[in-house]
Amino acid sequence: MPLSYNFAYLDEQSKKMIRRSILKALAIPGFQVPFGGREMPLPYGWGTGGIQLTAAVIGPDDRLKVIDQGSDDTVNAISIKAFFKKTAGIAITEETRSATIIQTRHRIPETPLQNGQIMVFQVPIPEPLQFIEPKKSQTAKMHGFEEYGSMHVKLYEDIAKFGRIATAFDYPVQVHQRYIMSPSPIPKYDNPKLHRSPAVHLFGAGREKRIYAVPPYTDVVSLDFEDYPFELEKWDGACAVCGSTDSFLDEIITDDTGTRMFICSDTEYCQKKAGNTFS
Amino acid sequence: MMQKGFDSEVFDSQAVFRSLLLAMANPGTIAATDINISCPPRLQSGAGALLLTLLDFETVLWTDMDTDTPEMQWLHFHTGTRLTHAPNRAGFALFTDSEKLMDPSRFNPGTVASPDISTTLVFQTRGMDQEHHLRLTGPGIEKETFIHLPGITTAFWENRAIMNQAYPAGIDMIFVHARRFTALPRTTKVGVC
């Protein structure tokens, strides 16, 4: 391990400050705790919030998995793994089951998580009310007094315009019957995985400097209406690689005449199902 | 002579925080730290380790001890934390003597818009086991869990319940005995069996 960085890059005082915020976030599920977000050696939008959380939590015995849209091998995941290998000498895994910390850009793995595992979400826009009320001073009050009616109006406008709730990702949820929370831009397909999950879910927004959390076994309910209940995406076909019909599928255009195929977004799940083994 | 703190500030504080994170995420489970630190006599080693992990120059600590005791000098030397005599200004509060427990509502529960600015209480207790004495439910608990914290009175739990009705404002608590600890965030409902 190079000696030019402190373990996991951040200095110890920054880690302390982030750690205190994580504890408050766990104590108030879904509440966005402001924190003194630090400058990271990569631009906002590349996961600076998630990286700060991982840096504050990770230790030498951890096995870190990083995914970018479900894939272990795309640029953001590779870069973040390289970052923690360099600054913390950390063990990397692609296997969901054996990972102790999973940092994610917008998917929750298909393999069910276990108690003791920590999910770290990279969050671009932590405030679910931002598109209704741009002023932070106002949204803080709306959360404080649980004034969430306008959130339902936004979903209703979808129904009026499109005949259904058209929000497909970053679909708002209510946590522990109290706070409305952005689950980060995960597809709404992943929302039910948060509900009473045995794992710890930590959310970090670097640019907006907010940390929030969902503890294990906590109610996480997607907003909906009695006559327009929350529904999951469905696909007609199966994954072209592993044949899965019970995972989130990405549509891939394969030529310039519009031929397309569907494959699993979660590459580790897909490879396992296809019978490939991992080191 | 000042006693030393962690052997390794980086790795010891990480290990302690990680157990604390899982304790706060799973209220009522008993976590333990195998970090061995030699604190001044009236601090239990778990409490010393937790406070070295959490405190720094940004924090404000209230305690039931006098500020000129070796314990407080040790904490101040290793963390730089500020001290206060006003419970409602404290970010952290340390009770070393459960005989002197106060109504938790004297501390800062935060505000409805900023419930995170509340006090976190750290209690040293006389023991801790999972006997059916207190029944816990809430986020982080699959169905229910039980804990026994000798020396903490029923009246204290009643005061806590009244105070936490102001949720999301409220007080989070960490109970320590020797190297073991358990956390009760404000969301945990406590029933006396």
Coordinates of C-alpha atoms in Angstrom, one line a residue, chain A:
Chain A
M1 CA 0.0 0.0 0.0
P2 CA 1.5 3.4 -0.9
L3 CA 2.2 5.5 2.1
S4 CA 1.3 8.8 0.5
Y5 CA -2.4 8.6 1.5
N6 CA -4.1 8.0 4.8
F7 CA -6.0 4.7 4.8
A8 CA -9.0 5.1 2.4
Y9 CA -7.9 8.6 1.3
L10 CA -9.9 10.7 3.8
D11 CA -8.2 12.2 6.8
E12 CA -9.3 10.9 10.2
Q13 CA -11.2 14.0 11.2
S14 CA -13.3 13.9 8.0
K15 CA -14.1 10.3 8.7
K16 CA -15.2 11.2 12.3
M17 CA -17.6 13.9 11.0
I18 CA -19.0 11.5 8.3
R19 CA -19.3 8.7 10.9
R20 CA -21.3 10.9 13.3
S21 CA -23.7 11.8 10.4
I22 CA -24.1 8.1 9.5
L23 CA -25.2 7.4 13.1
K24 CA -27.8 10.2 13.0
A25 CA -29.0 9.0 9.6
L26 CA -29.6 5.5 10.9
A27 CA -31.4 6.9 14.0
I28 CA -33.8 9.0 11.8
P29 CA -34.5 6.7 8.8
G30 CA -35.0 8.6 5.5
F31 CA -34.0 12.0 7.0
Q32 CA -31.3 13.8 5.0
V33 CA -28.4 14.7 7.4
P34 CA -26.3 17.6 6.2
F35 CA -22.6 16.8 6.3
G36 CA -19.3 18.6 5.6
G37 CA -18.8 16.9 2.2
R38 CA -15.1 17.0 1.2
E39 CA -13.4 17.7 -2.1
M40 CA -12.6 14.3 -3.6
P41 CA -10.1 13.7 -6.4
L42 CA -12.8 13.2 -9.0
P43 CA -15.7 15.3 -10.2
Y44 CA -19.2 15.5 -8.7
G45 CA -21.4 13.0 -10.4
W46 CA -18.8 10.3 -10.2
G47 CA -19.9 9.0 -6.8
T48 CA -18.1 11.4 -4.4
G49 CA -20.9 11.0 -1.8
G50 CA -20.8 7.2 -2.0
I51 CA -17.0 7.2 -1.9
Q52 CA -16.9 9.3 1.2
L53 CA -19.3 6.9 2.9
T54 CA -17.3 3.9 1.9
A55 CA -14.1 5.6 3.0
A56 CA -15.6 6.3 6.4
V57 CA -16.9 2.8 6.9
I58 CA -14.3 0.5 5.3
G59 CA -11.6 -1.4 7.1
P60 CA -8.8 -3.7 6.2
D61 CA -10.9 -6.9 6.5
D62 CA -13.7 -5.8 4.1
R63 CA -14.5 -7.2 0.7
L64 CA -15.7 -4.4 -1.5
K65 CA -18.0 -4.8 -4.5
V66 CA -18.7 -1.9 -6.7
I67 CA -21.4 -1.8 -9.4
D68 CA -22.4 0.7 -12.1
Q69 CA -25.9 0.1 -13.4
G70 CA -25.6 -3.5 -12.2
S71 CA -22.3 -4.1 -13.9
D72 CA -19.1 -4.9 -12.1
D73 CA -17.0 -3.9 -15.2
T74 CA -18.1 -0.5 -16.4
V75 CA -16.0 2.6 -16.0
N76 CA -17.4 4.1 -12.8
A77 CA -17.2 0.7 -11.0
I78 CA -13.7 0.0 -12.2
S79 CA -12.4 3.5 -11.3
I80 CA -13.9 3.3 -7.7
K81 CA -12.4 -0.1 -7.2
A82 CA -9.0 1.1 -8.4
F83 CA -9.4 4.1 -6.0
F84 CA -9.9 1.9 -2.9
K85 CA -7.3 -0.6 -4.0
K86 CA -4.8 2.2 -4.2
T87 CA -5.7 4.1 -1.1
A88 CA -6.8 1.2 1.2
G89 CA -5.3 -2.0 -0.3
I90 CA -8.8 -3.4 0.0
A91 CA -9.9 -6.8 -1.3
I92 CA -12.3 -6.6 -4.2
T93 CA -15.0 -9.1 -5.0
E94 CA -17.7 -9.4 -7.7
E95 CA -19.7 -11.8 -5.7
T96 CA -22.7 -10.2 -4.0
R97 CA -22.9 -12.9 -1.3
S98 CA -19.4 -12.5 -0.1
A99 CA -19.1 -8.7 -0.3
T100 CA -19.3 -6.9 3.1
I101 CA -19.7 -3.5 1.4
I102 CA -21.4 -2.9 -1.9
Q103 CA -21.1 0.6 -3.4
T104 CA -23.7 1.1 -6.2
R105 CA -24.6 3.5 -8.8
H106 CA -28.3 2.9 -9.3
R107 CA -29.0 -0.8 -8.9
I108 CA -29.6 -3.2 -6.0
P109 CA -28.2 -6.6 -6.7
E110 CA -30.6 -9.4 -7.6
T111 CA -29.1 -11.8 -5.1
P112 CA -30.8 -11.1 -1.8
L113 CA -28.7 -9.2 0.7
Q114 CA -28.0 -10.4 4.3
N115 CA -27.9 -8.8 7.7
G116 CA -24.5 -7.2 8.3
Q117 CA -23.9 -6.2 4.7
I118 CA -23.7 -2.5 3.9
M119 CA -25.1 -1.0 0.7
V120 CA -23.7 2.4 -0.3
F121 CA -25.7 4.4 -2.8
Q122 CA -24.3 7.2 -4.9
V123 CA -26.9 9.9 -5.0
P124 CA -27.1 12.8 -7.5
I125 CA -30.2 14.5 -6.2
P126 CA -31.1 13.6 -2.6
E127 CA -34.2 15.8 -2.3
P128 CA -37.3 14.1 -3.6
L129 CA -39.3 17.4 -3.3
Q130 CA -36.8 19.5 -5.3
F131 CA -38.8 19.4 -8.6
I132 CA -41.9 20.7 -6.7
E133 CA -40.1 23.2 -4.4
P134 CA -36.6 24.3 -5.4
K135 CA -35.9 26.1 -2.1
K136 CA -34.1 24.0 0.5
S137 CA -35.4 26.2 3.3
Q138 CA -38.9 25.2 2.2
T139 CA -38.3 21.5 1.6
A140 CA -36.8 21.2 5.1
K141 CA -40.1 22.6 6.5
M142 CA -42.2 20.3 4.3
H143 CA -40.3 17.3 5.6
G144 CA -40.5 18.7 9.1
F145 CA -44.2 19.0 9.1
E146 CA -44.8 16.0 6.8
E147 CA -46.4 18.2 4.1
Y148 CA -46.2 15.7 1.4
G149 CA -49.5 16.3 -0.5
S150 CA -47.8 17.9 -3.5
M151 CA -45.7 14.7 -4.0
H152 CA -49.0 12.8 -4.7
V153 CA -50.1 15.7 -7.0
K154 CA -46.9 15.1 -9.0
L155 CA -47.7 11.4 -9.4
Y156 CA -51.4 12.3 -10.2
E157 CA -50.2 14.7 -13.0
D158 CA -48.4 11.6 -14.5
I159 CA -51.7 9.7 -14.5
A160 CA -53.6 12.7 -16.0
K161 CA -51.0 13.0 -18.8
F162 CA -50.0 9.5 -19.5
G163 CA -52.7 7.3 -18.0
R164 CA -50.3 5.8 -15.6
I165 CA -47.5 6.8 -13.2
A166 CA -44.7 7.2 -15.7
T167 CA -41.9 7.6 -13.1
A168 CA -39.6 4.6 -13.8
F169 CA -36.5 5.4 -11.7
D170 CA -35.9 7.4 -8.5
Y171 CA -39.4 6.5 -7.7
P172 CA -40.2 8.2 -4.3
V173 CA -40.7 6.1 -1.2
Q174 CA -41.9 6.7 2.3
V175 CA -39.6 5.3 5.0
H176 CA -40.8 4.2 8.4
Q177 CA -44.2 5.8 7.8
R178 CA -42.5 9.2 8.0
Y179 CA -40.0 10.7 5.6
I180 CA -40.4 10.7 1.8
M181 CA -37.1 9.7 0.4
S182 CA -35.4 9.5 -2.9
P183 CA -34.0 5.9 -3.3
S184 CA -31.4 7.4 -5.7
P185 CA -32.0 6.7 -9.4
I186 CA -32.5 2.9 -9.0
P187 CA -35.2 1.6 -11.3
K188 CA -38.5 1.3 -9.5
Y189 CA -38.0 -2.5 -10.0
D190 CA -35.5 -2.3 -7.1
N191 CA -37.8 -0.3 -4.7
P192 CA -39.4 -3.4 -3.1
K193 CA -35.9 -4.8 -2.3
L194 CA -35.5 -1.9 0.2
H195 CA -38.6 -2.8 2.1
R196 CA -37.6 -4.6 5.3
S197 CA -34.2 -5.5 3.8
P198 CA -31.9 -7.2 6.3
A199 CA -29.0 -5.1 5.1
V200 CA -28.0 -1.5 6.0
H201 CA -28.6 1.0 3.2
L202 CA -26.5 4.2 3.3
F203 CA -27.0 7.0 0.7
G204 CA -24.4 9.7 0.0
A205 CA -24.8 12.8 -2.1
G206 CA -21.4 14.6 -2.5
R207 CA -22.4 17.7 -4.3
E208 CA -25.6 18.3 -2.2
K209 CA -23.7 17.2 1.0
R210 CA -26.4 15.0 2.4
I211 CA -26.3 11.5 4.0
Y212 CA -29.4 9.4 4.7
A213 CA -30.0 5.8 5.6
V214 CA -32.5 3.0 5.8
P215 CA -31.7 0.6 8.7
P216 CA -32.4 -3.2 8.3
Y217 CA -36.1 -4.4 8.7
T218 CA -37.5 -0.9 8.0
D219 CA -40.7 -0.2 6.1
V220 CA -40.0 1.3 2.7
V221 CA -43.2 1.9 0.8
S222 CA -43.4 3.2 -2.8
L223 CA -46.0 6.0 -3.1
D224 CA -49.1 5.2 -5.1
F225 CA -52.9 5.4 -5.2
E226 CA -55.6 2.9 -4.4
D227 CA -56.8 2.8 -8.0
Y228 CA -53.3 3.2 -9.5
P229 CA -51.2 0.9 -7.3
F230 CA -47.4 0.7 -7.6
E231 CA -46.4 -1.7 -10.3
L232 CA -43.1 -3.2 -11.4
E233 CA -41.7 -3.3 -14.9
K234 CA -42.2 -6.5 -16.9
W235 CA -40.5 -7.8 -19.9
D236 CA -41.9 -10.1 -22.6
G237 CA -38.6 -12.0 -23.2
A238 CA -35.9 -13.5 -21.1
C239 CA -32.2 -12.6 -20.7
A240 CA -30.4 -13.5 -24.0
V241 CA -27.3 -14.7 -22.0
C242 CA -28.7 -16.6 -19.0
G243 CA -32.4 -17.0 -19.8
S244 CA -33.5 -15.3 -16.6
T245 CA -37.1 -14.1 -16.4
D246 CA -36.9 -12.8 -12.8
S247 CA -34.3 -10.0 -13.1
F248 CA -34.1 -6.5 -14.3
L249 CA -33.3 -6.5 -18.1
D250 CA -31.4 -3.9 -20.2
E251 CA -32.4 -3.4 -23.8
I252 CA -29.4 -3.6 -26.1
I253 CA -29.6 -2.4 -29.7
T254 CA -27.4 -4.7 -31.8
D255 CA -27.3 -3.2 -35.2
D256 CA -28.4 -0.1 -37.2
T257 CA -31.7 -1.7 -38.3
G258 CA -33.1 -1.7 -34.8
T259 CA -32.5 -5.4 -33.9
R260 CA -32.5 -5.6 -30.1
M261 CA -31.9 -8.1 -27.3
F262 CA -32.5 -8.0 -23.6
I263 CA -29.8 -9.0 -21.0
C264 CA -29.6 -8.9 -17.3
S265 CA -28.4 -5.6 -15.8
D266 CA -26.8 -7.4 -12.9
T267 CA -23.7 -9.0 -14.5
E268 CA -22.8 -11.1 -11.5
Y269 CA -26.2 -12.6 -11.2
C270 CA -26.3 -13.3 -15.0
Q271 CA -22.9 -14.9 -15.1
K272 CA -23.7 -17.2 -12.1
K273 CA -27.0 -18.2 -13.7
A274 CA -25.3 -18.9 -17.0
G275 CA -23.0 -21.3 -15.1
N276 CA -19.8 -19.3 -15.0
T277 CA -17.8 -19.4 -11.8
F278 CA -15.8 -16.6 -10.1
S279 CA -12.5 -16.6 -8.5

